[in-house]
JSON list of C-alpha atoms in Angstrom, two decimals:
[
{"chain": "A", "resi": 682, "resn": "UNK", "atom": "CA", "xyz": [0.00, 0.00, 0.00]},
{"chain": "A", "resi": 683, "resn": "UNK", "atom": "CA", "xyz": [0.93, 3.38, -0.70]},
{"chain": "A", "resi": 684, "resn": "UNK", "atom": "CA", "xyz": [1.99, 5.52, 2.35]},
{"chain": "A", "resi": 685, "resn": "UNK", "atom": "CA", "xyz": [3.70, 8.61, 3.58]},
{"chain": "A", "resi": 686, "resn": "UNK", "atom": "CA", "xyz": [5.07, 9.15, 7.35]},
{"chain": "A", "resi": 687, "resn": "UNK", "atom": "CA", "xyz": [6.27, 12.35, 8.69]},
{"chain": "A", "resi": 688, "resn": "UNK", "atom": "CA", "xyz": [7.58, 10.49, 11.83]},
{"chain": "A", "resi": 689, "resn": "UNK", "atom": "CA", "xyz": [7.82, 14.15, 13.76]},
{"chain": "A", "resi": 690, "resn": "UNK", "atom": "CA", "xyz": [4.39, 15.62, 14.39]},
{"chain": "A", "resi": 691, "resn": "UNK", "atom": "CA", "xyz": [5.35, 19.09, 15.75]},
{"chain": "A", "resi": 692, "resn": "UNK", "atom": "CA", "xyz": [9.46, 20.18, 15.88]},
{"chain": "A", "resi": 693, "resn": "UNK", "atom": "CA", "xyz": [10.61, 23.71, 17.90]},
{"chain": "A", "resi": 694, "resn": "UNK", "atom": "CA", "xyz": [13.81, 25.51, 16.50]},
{"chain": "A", "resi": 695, "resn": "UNK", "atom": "CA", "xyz": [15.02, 28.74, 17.62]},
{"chain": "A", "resi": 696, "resn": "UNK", "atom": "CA", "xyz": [15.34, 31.20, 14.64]},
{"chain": "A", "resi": 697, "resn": "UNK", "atom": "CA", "xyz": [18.31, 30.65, 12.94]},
{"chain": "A", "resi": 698, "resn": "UNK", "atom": "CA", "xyz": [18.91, 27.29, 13.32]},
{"chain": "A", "resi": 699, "resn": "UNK", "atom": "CA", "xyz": [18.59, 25.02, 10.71]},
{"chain": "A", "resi": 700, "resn": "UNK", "atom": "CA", "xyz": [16.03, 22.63, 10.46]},
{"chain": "A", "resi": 701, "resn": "UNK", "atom": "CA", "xyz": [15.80, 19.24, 9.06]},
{"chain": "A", "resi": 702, "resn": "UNK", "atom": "CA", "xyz": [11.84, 17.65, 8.42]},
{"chain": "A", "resi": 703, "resn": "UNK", "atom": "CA", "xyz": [12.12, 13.79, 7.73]},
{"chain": "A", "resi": 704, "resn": "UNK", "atom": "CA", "xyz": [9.76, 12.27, 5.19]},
{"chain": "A", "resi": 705, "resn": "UNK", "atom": "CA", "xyz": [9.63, 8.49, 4.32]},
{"chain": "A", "resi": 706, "resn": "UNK", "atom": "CA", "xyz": [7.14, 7.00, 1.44]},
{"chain": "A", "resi": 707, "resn": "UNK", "atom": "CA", "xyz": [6.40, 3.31, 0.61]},
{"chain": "A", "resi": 708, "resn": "UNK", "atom": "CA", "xyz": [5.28, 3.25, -2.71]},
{"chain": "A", "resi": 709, "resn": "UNK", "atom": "CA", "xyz": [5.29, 0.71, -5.96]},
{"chain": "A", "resi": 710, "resn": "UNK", "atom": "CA", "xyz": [6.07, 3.03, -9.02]},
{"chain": "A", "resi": 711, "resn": "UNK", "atom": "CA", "xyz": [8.78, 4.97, -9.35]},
{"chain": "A", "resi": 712, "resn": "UNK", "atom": "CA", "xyz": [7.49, 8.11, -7.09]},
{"chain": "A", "resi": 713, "resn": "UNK", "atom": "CA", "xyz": [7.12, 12.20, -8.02]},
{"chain": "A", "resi": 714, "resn": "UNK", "atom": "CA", "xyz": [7.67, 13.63, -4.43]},
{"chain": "A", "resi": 715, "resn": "UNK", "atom": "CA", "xyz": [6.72, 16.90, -3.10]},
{"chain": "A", "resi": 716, "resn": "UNK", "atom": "CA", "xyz": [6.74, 19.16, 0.32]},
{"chain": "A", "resi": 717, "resn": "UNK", "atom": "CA", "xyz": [4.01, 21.73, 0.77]},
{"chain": "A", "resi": 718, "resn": "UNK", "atom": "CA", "xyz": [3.79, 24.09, 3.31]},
{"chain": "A", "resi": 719, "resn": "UNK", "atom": "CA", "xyz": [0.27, 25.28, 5.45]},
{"chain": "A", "resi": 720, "resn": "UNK", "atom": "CA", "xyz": [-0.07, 28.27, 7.30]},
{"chain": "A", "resi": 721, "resn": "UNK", "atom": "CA", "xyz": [-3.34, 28.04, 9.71]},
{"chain": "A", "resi": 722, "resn": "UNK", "atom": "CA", "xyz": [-6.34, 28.73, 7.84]},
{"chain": "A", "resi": 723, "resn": "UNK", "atom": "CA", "xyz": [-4.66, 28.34, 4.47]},
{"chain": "A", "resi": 724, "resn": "UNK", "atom": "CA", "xyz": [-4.30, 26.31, 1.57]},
{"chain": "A", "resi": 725, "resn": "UNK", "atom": "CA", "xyz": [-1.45, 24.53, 0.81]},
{"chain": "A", "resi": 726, "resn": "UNK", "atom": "CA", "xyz": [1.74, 25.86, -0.80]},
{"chain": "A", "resi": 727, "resn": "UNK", "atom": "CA", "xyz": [4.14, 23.98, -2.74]},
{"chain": "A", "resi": 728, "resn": "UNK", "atom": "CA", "xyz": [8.00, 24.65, -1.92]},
{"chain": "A", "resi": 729, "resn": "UNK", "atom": "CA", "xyz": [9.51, 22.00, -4.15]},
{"chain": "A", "resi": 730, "resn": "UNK", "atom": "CA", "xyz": [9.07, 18.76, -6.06]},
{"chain": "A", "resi": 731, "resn": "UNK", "atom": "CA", "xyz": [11.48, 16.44, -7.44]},
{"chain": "A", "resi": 732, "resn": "UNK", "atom": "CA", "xyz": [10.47, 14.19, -10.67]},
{"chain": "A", "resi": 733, "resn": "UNK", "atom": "CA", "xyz": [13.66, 13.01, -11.91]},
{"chain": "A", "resi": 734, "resn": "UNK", "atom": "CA", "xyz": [17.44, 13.84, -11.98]},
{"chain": "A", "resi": 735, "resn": "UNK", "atom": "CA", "xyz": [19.40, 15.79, -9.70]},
{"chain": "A", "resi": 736, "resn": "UNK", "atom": "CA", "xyz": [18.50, 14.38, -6.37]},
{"chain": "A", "resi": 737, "resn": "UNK", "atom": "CA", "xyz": [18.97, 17.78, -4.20]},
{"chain": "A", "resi": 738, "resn": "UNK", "atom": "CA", "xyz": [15.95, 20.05, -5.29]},
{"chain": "A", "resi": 739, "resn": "UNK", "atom": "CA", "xyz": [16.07, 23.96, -4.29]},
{"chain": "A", "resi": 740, "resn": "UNK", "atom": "CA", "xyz": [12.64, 25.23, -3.85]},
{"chain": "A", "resi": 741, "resn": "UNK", "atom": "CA", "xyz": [11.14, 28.71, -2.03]},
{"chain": "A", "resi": 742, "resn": "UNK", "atom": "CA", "xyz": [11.79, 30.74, 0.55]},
{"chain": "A", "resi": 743, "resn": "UNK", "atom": "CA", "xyz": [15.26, 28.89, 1.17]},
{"chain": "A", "resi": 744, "resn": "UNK", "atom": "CA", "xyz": [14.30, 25.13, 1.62]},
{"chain": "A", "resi": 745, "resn": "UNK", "atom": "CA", "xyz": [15.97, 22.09, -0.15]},
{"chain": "A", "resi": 746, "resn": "UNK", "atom": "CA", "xyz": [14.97, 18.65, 0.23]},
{"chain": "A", "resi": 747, "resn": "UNK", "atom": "CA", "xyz": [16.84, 15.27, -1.02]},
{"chain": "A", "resi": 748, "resn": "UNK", "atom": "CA", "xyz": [15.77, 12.19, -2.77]},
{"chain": "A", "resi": 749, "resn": "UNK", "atom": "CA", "xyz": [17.41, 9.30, -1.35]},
{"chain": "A", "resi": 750, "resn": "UNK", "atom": "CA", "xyz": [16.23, 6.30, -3.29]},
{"chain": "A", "resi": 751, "resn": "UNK", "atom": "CA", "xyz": [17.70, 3.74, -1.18]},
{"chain": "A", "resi": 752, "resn": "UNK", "atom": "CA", "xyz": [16.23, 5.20, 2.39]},
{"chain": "A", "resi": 753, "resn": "UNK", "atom": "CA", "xyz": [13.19, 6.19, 0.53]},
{"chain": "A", "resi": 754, "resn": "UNK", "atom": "CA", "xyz": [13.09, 9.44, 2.02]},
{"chain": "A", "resi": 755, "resn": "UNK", "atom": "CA", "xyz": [12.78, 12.95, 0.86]},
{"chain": "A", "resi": 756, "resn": "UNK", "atom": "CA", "xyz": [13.61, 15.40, 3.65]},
{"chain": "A", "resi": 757, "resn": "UNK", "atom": "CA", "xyz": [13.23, 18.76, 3.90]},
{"chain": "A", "resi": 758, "resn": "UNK", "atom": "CA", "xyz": [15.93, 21.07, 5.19]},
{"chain": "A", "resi": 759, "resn": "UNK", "atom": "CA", "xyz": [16.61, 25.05, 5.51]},
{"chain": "A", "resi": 760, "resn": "UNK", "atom": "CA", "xyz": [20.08, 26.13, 6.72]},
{"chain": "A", "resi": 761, "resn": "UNK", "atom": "CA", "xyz": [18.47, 29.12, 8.30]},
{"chain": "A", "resi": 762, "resn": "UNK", "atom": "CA", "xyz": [14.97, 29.08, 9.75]},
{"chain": "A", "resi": 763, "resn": "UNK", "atom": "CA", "xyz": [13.13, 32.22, 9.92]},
{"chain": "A", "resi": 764, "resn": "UNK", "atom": "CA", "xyz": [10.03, 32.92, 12.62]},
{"chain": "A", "resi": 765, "resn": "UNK", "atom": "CA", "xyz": [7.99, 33.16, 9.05]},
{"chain": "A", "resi": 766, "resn": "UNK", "atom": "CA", "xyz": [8.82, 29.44, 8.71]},
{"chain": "A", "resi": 767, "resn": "UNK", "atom": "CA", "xyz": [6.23, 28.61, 11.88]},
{"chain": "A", "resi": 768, "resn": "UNK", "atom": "CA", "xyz": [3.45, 26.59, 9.84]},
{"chain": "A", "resi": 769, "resn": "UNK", "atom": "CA", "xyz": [2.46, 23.06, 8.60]},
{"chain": "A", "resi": 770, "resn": "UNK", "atom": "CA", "xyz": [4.54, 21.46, 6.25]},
{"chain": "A", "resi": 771, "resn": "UNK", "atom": "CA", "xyz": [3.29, 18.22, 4.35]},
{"chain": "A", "resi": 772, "resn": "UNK", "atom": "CA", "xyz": [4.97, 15.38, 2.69]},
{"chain": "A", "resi": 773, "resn": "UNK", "atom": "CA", "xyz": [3.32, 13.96, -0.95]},
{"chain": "A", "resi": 774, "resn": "UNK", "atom": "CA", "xyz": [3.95, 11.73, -3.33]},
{"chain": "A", "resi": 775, "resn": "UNK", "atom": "CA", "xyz": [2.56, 10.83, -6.52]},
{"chain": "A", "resi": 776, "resn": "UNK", "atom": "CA", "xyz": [2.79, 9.13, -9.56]},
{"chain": "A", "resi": 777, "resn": "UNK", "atom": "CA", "xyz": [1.82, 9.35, -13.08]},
{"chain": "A", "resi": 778, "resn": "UNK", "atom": "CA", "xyz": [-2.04, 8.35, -13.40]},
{"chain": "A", "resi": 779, "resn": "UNK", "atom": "CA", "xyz": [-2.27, 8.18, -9.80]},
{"chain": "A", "resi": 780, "resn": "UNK", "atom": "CA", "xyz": [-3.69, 10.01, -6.65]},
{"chain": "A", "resi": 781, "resn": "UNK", "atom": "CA", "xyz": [-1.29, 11.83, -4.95]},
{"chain": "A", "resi": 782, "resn": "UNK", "atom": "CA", "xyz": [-0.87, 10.37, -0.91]},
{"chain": "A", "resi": 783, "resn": "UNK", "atom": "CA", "xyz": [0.09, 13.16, 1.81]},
{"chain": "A", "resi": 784, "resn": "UNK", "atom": "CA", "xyz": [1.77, 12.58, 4.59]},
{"chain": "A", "resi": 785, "resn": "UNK", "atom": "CA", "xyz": [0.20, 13.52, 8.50]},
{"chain": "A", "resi": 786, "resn": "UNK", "atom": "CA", "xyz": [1.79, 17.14, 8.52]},
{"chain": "A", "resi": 787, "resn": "UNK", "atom": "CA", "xyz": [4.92, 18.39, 11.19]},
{"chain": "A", "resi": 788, "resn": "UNK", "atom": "CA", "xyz": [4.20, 21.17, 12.64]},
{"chain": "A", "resi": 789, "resn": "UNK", "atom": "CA", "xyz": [7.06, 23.53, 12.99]},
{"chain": "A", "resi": 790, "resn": "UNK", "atom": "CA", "xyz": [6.97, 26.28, 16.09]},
{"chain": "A", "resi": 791, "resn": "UNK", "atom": "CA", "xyz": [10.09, 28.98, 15.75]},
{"chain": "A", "resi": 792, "resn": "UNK", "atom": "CA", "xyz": [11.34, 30.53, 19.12]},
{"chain": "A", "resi": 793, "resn": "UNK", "atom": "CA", "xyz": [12.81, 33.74, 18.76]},
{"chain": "B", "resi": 231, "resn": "UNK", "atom": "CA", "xyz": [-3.86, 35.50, -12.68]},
{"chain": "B", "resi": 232, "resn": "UNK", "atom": "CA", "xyz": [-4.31, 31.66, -12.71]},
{"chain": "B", "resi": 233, "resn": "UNK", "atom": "CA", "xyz": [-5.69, 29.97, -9.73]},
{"chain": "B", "resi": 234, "resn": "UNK", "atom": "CA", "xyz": [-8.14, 28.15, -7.70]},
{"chain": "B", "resi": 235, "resn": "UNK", "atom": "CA", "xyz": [-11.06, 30.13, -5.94]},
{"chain": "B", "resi": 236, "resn": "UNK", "atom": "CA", "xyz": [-12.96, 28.42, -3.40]},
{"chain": "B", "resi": 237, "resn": "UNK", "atom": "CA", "xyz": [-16.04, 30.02, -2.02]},
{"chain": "B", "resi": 238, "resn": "UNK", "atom": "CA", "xyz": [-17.44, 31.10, 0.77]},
{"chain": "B", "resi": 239, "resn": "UNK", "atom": "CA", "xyz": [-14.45, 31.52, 2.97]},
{"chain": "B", "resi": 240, "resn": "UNK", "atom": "CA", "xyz": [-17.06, 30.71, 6.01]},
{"chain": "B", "resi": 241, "resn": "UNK", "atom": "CA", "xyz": [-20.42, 28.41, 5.92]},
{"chain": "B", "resi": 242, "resn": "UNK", "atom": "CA", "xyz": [-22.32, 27.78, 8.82]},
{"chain": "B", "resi": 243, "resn": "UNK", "atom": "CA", "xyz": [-25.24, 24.75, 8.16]},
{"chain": "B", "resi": 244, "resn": "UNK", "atom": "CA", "xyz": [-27.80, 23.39, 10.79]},
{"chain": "B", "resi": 245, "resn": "UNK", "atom": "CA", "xyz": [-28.18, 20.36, 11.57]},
{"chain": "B", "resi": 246, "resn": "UNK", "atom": "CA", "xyz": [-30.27, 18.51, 8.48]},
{"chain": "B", "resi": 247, "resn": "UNK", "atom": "CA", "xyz": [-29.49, 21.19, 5.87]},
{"chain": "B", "resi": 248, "resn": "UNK", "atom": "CA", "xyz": [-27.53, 20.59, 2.65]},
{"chain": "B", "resi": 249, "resn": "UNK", "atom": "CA", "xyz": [-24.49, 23.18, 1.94]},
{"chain": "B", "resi": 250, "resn": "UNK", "atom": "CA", "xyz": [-22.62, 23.58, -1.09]},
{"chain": "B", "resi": 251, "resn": "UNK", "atom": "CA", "xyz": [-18.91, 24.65, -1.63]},
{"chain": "B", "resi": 252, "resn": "UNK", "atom": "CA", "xyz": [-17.97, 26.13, -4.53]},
{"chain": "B", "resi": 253, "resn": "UNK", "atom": "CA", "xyz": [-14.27, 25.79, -6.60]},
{"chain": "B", "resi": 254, "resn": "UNK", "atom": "CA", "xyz": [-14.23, 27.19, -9.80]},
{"chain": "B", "resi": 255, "resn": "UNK", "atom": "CA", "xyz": [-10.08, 26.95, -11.52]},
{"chain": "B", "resi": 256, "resn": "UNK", "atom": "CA", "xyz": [-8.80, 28.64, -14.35]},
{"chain": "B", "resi": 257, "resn": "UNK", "atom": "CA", "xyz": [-5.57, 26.48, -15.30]},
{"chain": "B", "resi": 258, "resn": "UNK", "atom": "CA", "xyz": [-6.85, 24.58, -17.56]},
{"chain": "B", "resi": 259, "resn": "UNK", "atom": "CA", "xyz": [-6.39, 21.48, -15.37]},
{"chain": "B", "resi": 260, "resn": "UNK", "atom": "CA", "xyz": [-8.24, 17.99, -16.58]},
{"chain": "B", "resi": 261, "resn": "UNK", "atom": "CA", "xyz": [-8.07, 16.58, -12.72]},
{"chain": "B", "resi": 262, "resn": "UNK", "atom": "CA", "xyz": [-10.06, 18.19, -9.34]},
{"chain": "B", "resi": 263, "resn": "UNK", "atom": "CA", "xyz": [-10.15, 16.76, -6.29]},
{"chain": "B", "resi": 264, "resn": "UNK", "atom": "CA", "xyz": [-12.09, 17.96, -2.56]},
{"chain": "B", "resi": 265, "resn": "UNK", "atom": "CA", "xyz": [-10.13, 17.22, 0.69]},
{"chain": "B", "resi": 266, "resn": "UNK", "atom": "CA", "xyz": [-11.18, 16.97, 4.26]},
{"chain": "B", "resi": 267, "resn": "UNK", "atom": "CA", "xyz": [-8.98, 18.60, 6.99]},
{"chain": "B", "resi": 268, "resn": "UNK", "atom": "CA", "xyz": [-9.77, 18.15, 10.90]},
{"chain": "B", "resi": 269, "resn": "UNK", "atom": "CA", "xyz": [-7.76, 20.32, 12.62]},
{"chain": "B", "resi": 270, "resn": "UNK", "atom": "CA", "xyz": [-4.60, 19.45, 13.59]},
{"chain": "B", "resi": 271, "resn": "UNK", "atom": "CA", "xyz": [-4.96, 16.29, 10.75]},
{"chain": "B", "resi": 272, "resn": "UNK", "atom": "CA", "xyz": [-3.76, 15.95, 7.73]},
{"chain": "B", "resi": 273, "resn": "UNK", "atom": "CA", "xyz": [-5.84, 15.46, 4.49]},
{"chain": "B", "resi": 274, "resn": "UNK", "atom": "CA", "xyz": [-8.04, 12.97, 3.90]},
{"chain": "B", "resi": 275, "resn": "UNK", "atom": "CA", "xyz": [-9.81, 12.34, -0.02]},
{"chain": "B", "resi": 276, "resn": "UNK", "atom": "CA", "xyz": [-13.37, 13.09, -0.57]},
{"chain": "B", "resi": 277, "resn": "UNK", "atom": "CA", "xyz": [-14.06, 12.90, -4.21]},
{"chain": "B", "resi": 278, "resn": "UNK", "atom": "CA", "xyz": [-12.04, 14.07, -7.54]},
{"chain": "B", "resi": 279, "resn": "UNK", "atom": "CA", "xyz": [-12.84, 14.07, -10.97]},
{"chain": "B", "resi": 280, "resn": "UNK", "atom": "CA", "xyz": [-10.05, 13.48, -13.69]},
{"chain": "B", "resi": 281, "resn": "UNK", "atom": "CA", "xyz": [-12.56, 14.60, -16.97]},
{"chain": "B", "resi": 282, "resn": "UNK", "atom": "CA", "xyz": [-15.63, 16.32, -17.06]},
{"chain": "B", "resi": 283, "resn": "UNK", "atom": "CA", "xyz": [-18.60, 14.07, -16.34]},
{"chain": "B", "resi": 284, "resn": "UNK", "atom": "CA", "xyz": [-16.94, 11.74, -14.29]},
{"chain": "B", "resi": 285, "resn": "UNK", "atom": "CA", "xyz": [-16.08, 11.13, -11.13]},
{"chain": "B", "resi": 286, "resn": "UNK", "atom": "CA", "xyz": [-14.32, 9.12, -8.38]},
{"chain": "B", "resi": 287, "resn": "UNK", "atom": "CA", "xyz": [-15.36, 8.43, -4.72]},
{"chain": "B", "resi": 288, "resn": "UNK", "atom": "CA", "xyz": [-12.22, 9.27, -2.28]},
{"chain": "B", "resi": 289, "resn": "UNK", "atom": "CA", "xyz": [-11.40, 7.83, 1.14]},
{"chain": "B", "resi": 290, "resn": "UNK", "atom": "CA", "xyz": [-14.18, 9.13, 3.33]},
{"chain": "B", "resi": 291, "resn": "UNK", "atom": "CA", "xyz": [-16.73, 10.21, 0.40]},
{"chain": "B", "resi": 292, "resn": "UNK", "atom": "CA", "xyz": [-20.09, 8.77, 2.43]},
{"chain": "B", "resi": 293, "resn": "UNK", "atom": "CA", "xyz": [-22.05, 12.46, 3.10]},
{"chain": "B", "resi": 294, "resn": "UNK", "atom": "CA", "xyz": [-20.52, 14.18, 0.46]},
{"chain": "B", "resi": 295, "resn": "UNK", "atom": "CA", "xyz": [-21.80, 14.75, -3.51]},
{"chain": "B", "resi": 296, "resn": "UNK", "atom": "CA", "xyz": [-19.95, 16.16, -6.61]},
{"chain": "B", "resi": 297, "resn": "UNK", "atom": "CA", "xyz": [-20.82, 17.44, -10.15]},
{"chain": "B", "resi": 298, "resn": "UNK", "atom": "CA", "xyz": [-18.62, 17.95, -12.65]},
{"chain": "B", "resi": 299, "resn": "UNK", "atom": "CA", "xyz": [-20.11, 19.73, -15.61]},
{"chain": "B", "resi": 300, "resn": "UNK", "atom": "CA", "xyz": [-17.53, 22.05, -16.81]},
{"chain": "B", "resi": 301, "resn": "UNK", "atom": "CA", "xyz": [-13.67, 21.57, -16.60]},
{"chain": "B", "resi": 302, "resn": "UNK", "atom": "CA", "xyz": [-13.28, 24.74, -14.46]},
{"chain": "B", "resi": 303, "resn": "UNK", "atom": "CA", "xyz": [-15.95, 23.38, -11.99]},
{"chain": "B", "resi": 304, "resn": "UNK", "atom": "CA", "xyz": [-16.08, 20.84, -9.29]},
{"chain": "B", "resi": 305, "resn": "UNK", "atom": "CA", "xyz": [-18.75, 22.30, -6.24]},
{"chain": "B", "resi": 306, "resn": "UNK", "atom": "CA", "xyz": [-18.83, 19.78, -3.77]},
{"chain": "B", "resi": 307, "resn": "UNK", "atom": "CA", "xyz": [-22.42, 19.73, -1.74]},
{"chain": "B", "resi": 308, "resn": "UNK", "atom": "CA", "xyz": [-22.29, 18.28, 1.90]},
{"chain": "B", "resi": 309, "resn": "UNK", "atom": "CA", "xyz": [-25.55, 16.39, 2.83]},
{"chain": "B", "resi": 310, "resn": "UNK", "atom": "CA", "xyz": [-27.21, 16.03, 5.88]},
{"chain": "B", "resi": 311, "resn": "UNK", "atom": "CA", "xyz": [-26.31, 12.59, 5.99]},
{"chain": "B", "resi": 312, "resn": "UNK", "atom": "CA", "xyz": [-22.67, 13.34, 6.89]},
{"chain": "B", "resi": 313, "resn": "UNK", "atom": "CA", "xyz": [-23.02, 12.75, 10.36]},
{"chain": "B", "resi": 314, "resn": "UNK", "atom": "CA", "xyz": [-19.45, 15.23, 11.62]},
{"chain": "B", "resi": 315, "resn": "UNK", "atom": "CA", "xyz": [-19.50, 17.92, 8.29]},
{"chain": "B", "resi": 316, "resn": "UNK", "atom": "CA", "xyz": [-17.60, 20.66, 10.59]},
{"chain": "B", "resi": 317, "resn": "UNK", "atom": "CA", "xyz": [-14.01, 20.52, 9.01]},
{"chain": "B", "resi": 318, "resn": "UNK", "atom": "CA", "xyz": [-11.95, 22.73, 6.66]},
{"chain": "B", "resi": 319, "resn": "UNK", "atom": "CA", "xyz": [-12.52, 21.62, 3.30]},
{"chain": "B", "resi": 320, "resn": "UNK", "atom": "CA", "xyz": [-9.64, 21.75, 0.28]},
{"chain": "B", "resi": 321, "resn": "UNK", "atom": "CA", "xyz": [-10.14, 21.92, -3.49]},
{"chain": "B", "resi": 322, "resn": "UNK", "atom": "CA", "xyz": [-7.19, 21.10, -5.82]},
{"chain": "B", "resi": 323, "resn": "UNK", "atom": "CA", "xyz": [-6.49, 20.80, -8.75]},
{"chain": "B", "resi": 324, "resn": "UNK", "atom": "CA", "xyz": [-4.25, 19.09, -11.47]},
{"chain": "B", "resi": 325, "resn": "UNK", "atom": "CA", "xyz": [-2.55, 18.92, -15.35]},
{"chain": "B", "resi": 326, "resn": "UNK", "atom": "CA", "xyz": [-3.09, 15.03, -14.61]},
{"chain": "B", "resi": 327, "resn": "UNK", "atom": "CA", "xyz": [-0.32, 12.54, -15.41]},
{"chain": "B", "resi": 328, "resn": "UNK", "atom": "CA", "xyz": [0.81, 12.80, -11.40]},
{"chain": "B", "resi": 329, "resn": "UNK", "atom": "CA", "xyz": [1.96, 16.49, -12.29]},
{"chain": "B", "resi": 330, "resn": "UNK", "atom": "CA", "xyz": [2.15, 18.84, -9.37]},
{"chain": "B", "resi": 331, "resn": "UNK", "atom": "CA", "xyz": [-1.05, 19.45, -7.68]},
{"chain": "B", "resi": 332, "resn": "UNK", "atom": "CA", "xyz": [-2.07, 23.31, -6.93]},
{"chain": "B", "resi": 333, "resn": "UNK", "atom": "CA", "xyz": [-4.79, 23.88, -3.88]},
{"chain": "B", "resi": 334, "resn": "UNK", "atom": "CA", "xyz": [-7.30, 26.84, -2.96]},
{"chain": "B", "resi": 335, "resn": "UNK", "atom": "CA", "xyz": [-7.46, 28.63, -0.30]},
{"chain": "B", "resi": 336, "resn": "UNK", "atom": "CA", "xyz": [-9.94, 26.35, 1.41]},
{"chain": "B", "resi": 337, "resn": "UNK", "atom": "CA", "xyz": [-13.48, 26.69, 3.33]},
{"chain": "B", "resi": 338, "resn": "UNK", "atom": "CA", "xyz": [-14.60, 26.33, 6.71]},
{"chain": "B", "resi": 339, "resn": "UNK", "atom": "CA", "xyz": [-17.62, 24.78, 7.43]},
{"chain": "B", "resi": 340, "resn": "UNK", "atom": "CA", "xyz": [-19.39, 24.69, 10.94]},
{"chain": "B", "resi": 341, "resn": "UNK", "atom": "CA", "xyz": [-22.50, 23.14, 11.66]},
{"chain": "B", "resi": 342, "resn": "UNK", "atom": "CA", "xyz": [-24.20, 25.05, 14.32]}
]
């Protein structure tokens, strides 16, 4: 079965640490992965996606993420975090004729 | 510009009464899709539609209804036989093929 974990429900930084947001998929075909981001009361955002190639993606607002086939995991990192950064941030993946699966969300609090 | 617009921002609906929630895209996009978000959850598939006149039942699509007559359209009409409708409900929206998937702005709905 398809599935998505985000095994960190809700991570605290201090602003201007860096921040790393793990995200592990079991899935059959060969994935399309993506991170979103939520602020409350908003839709979703998308900061990146990786399809093919290069497995380091650059997306906005500073974040990265990297494909590593053989952990399946795609996780999301920003050298700096900012207290903008405080919001949801979702795990997907996808694949060509099929639905896309999210992951259950982290939740990511900044302390000044 | 191009988007998704989801309307009302806010519905309240007594007990027993159908409500209606409205996304209308202009991306040209083939596939639509309504979420379900509790709070603090993450998203959970209602209905979508990957061509005009047809459509798929989701994960938890028992209460829920969908039309799609026009490409641009996909309301989504909450019965009175969903028995826990208050939520915050997600439209989306795709090119199809497992492409990147772009979301409104989402609508609350409280049943009072």
């Amino acid at each position: 079965a398809q599935s998505v974990t985000q095994p960190d429900i809700h991570i605290t930084v201090s602003e201007g640490a860096s921040l790393e947001l793990r995200c592990n998929y079991s899935y059959g075909a060969t994935p399309y992965l993506f991170w979103y981001v939520q602020s409350p009361g908003q839709g979703l955002q998308l900061l990146l996606k990786y399809f093919s190639g290069d497995t380091l993606v650059q997306g906005i607002k500073g974040f990265e993420a990297e494909f590593k086939r053989s952990q399946s995991s795609f996780n999301l990192r920003k050298p700096s975090v900012h207290w903008s950064d405080a919001a949801e941030y979702f795990c997907a993946v996808g694949s060509y004729g099929q639905n896309f699966v999210f992951g259950p969300g982290t939740r990511l609090s900044v302390l000044p | 510009d191009g988007g998704i617009t989801q309307s009302p921002k806010y519905l309240f609906r007594k007990e027993g009464q159908n409500v209606t929630l409205s996304c209308e895209q202009n991306l040209n996009h083939d596939a639509m899709y309504w979420y379900r978000q509790d709070p603090g959850q993450g998203l959970r598939l209602i209905y979508y539609s990957q061509i005009v006149n047809d459509f798929q039942k989701g994960d938890i699509a028992e209460g829920y209804s969908v039309s799609r007559e026009k490409k641009e359209s996909f309301p989504l009409t909450v019965t009175s036989a969903q028995k826990n409708p208050t939520a915050f409900y997600l439209c989306a929206s795709t090119p199809g093929g497992g492409n990147t998937i772009y979301f409104g702005e989402g609508s609350w709905l409280t049943v009072v």
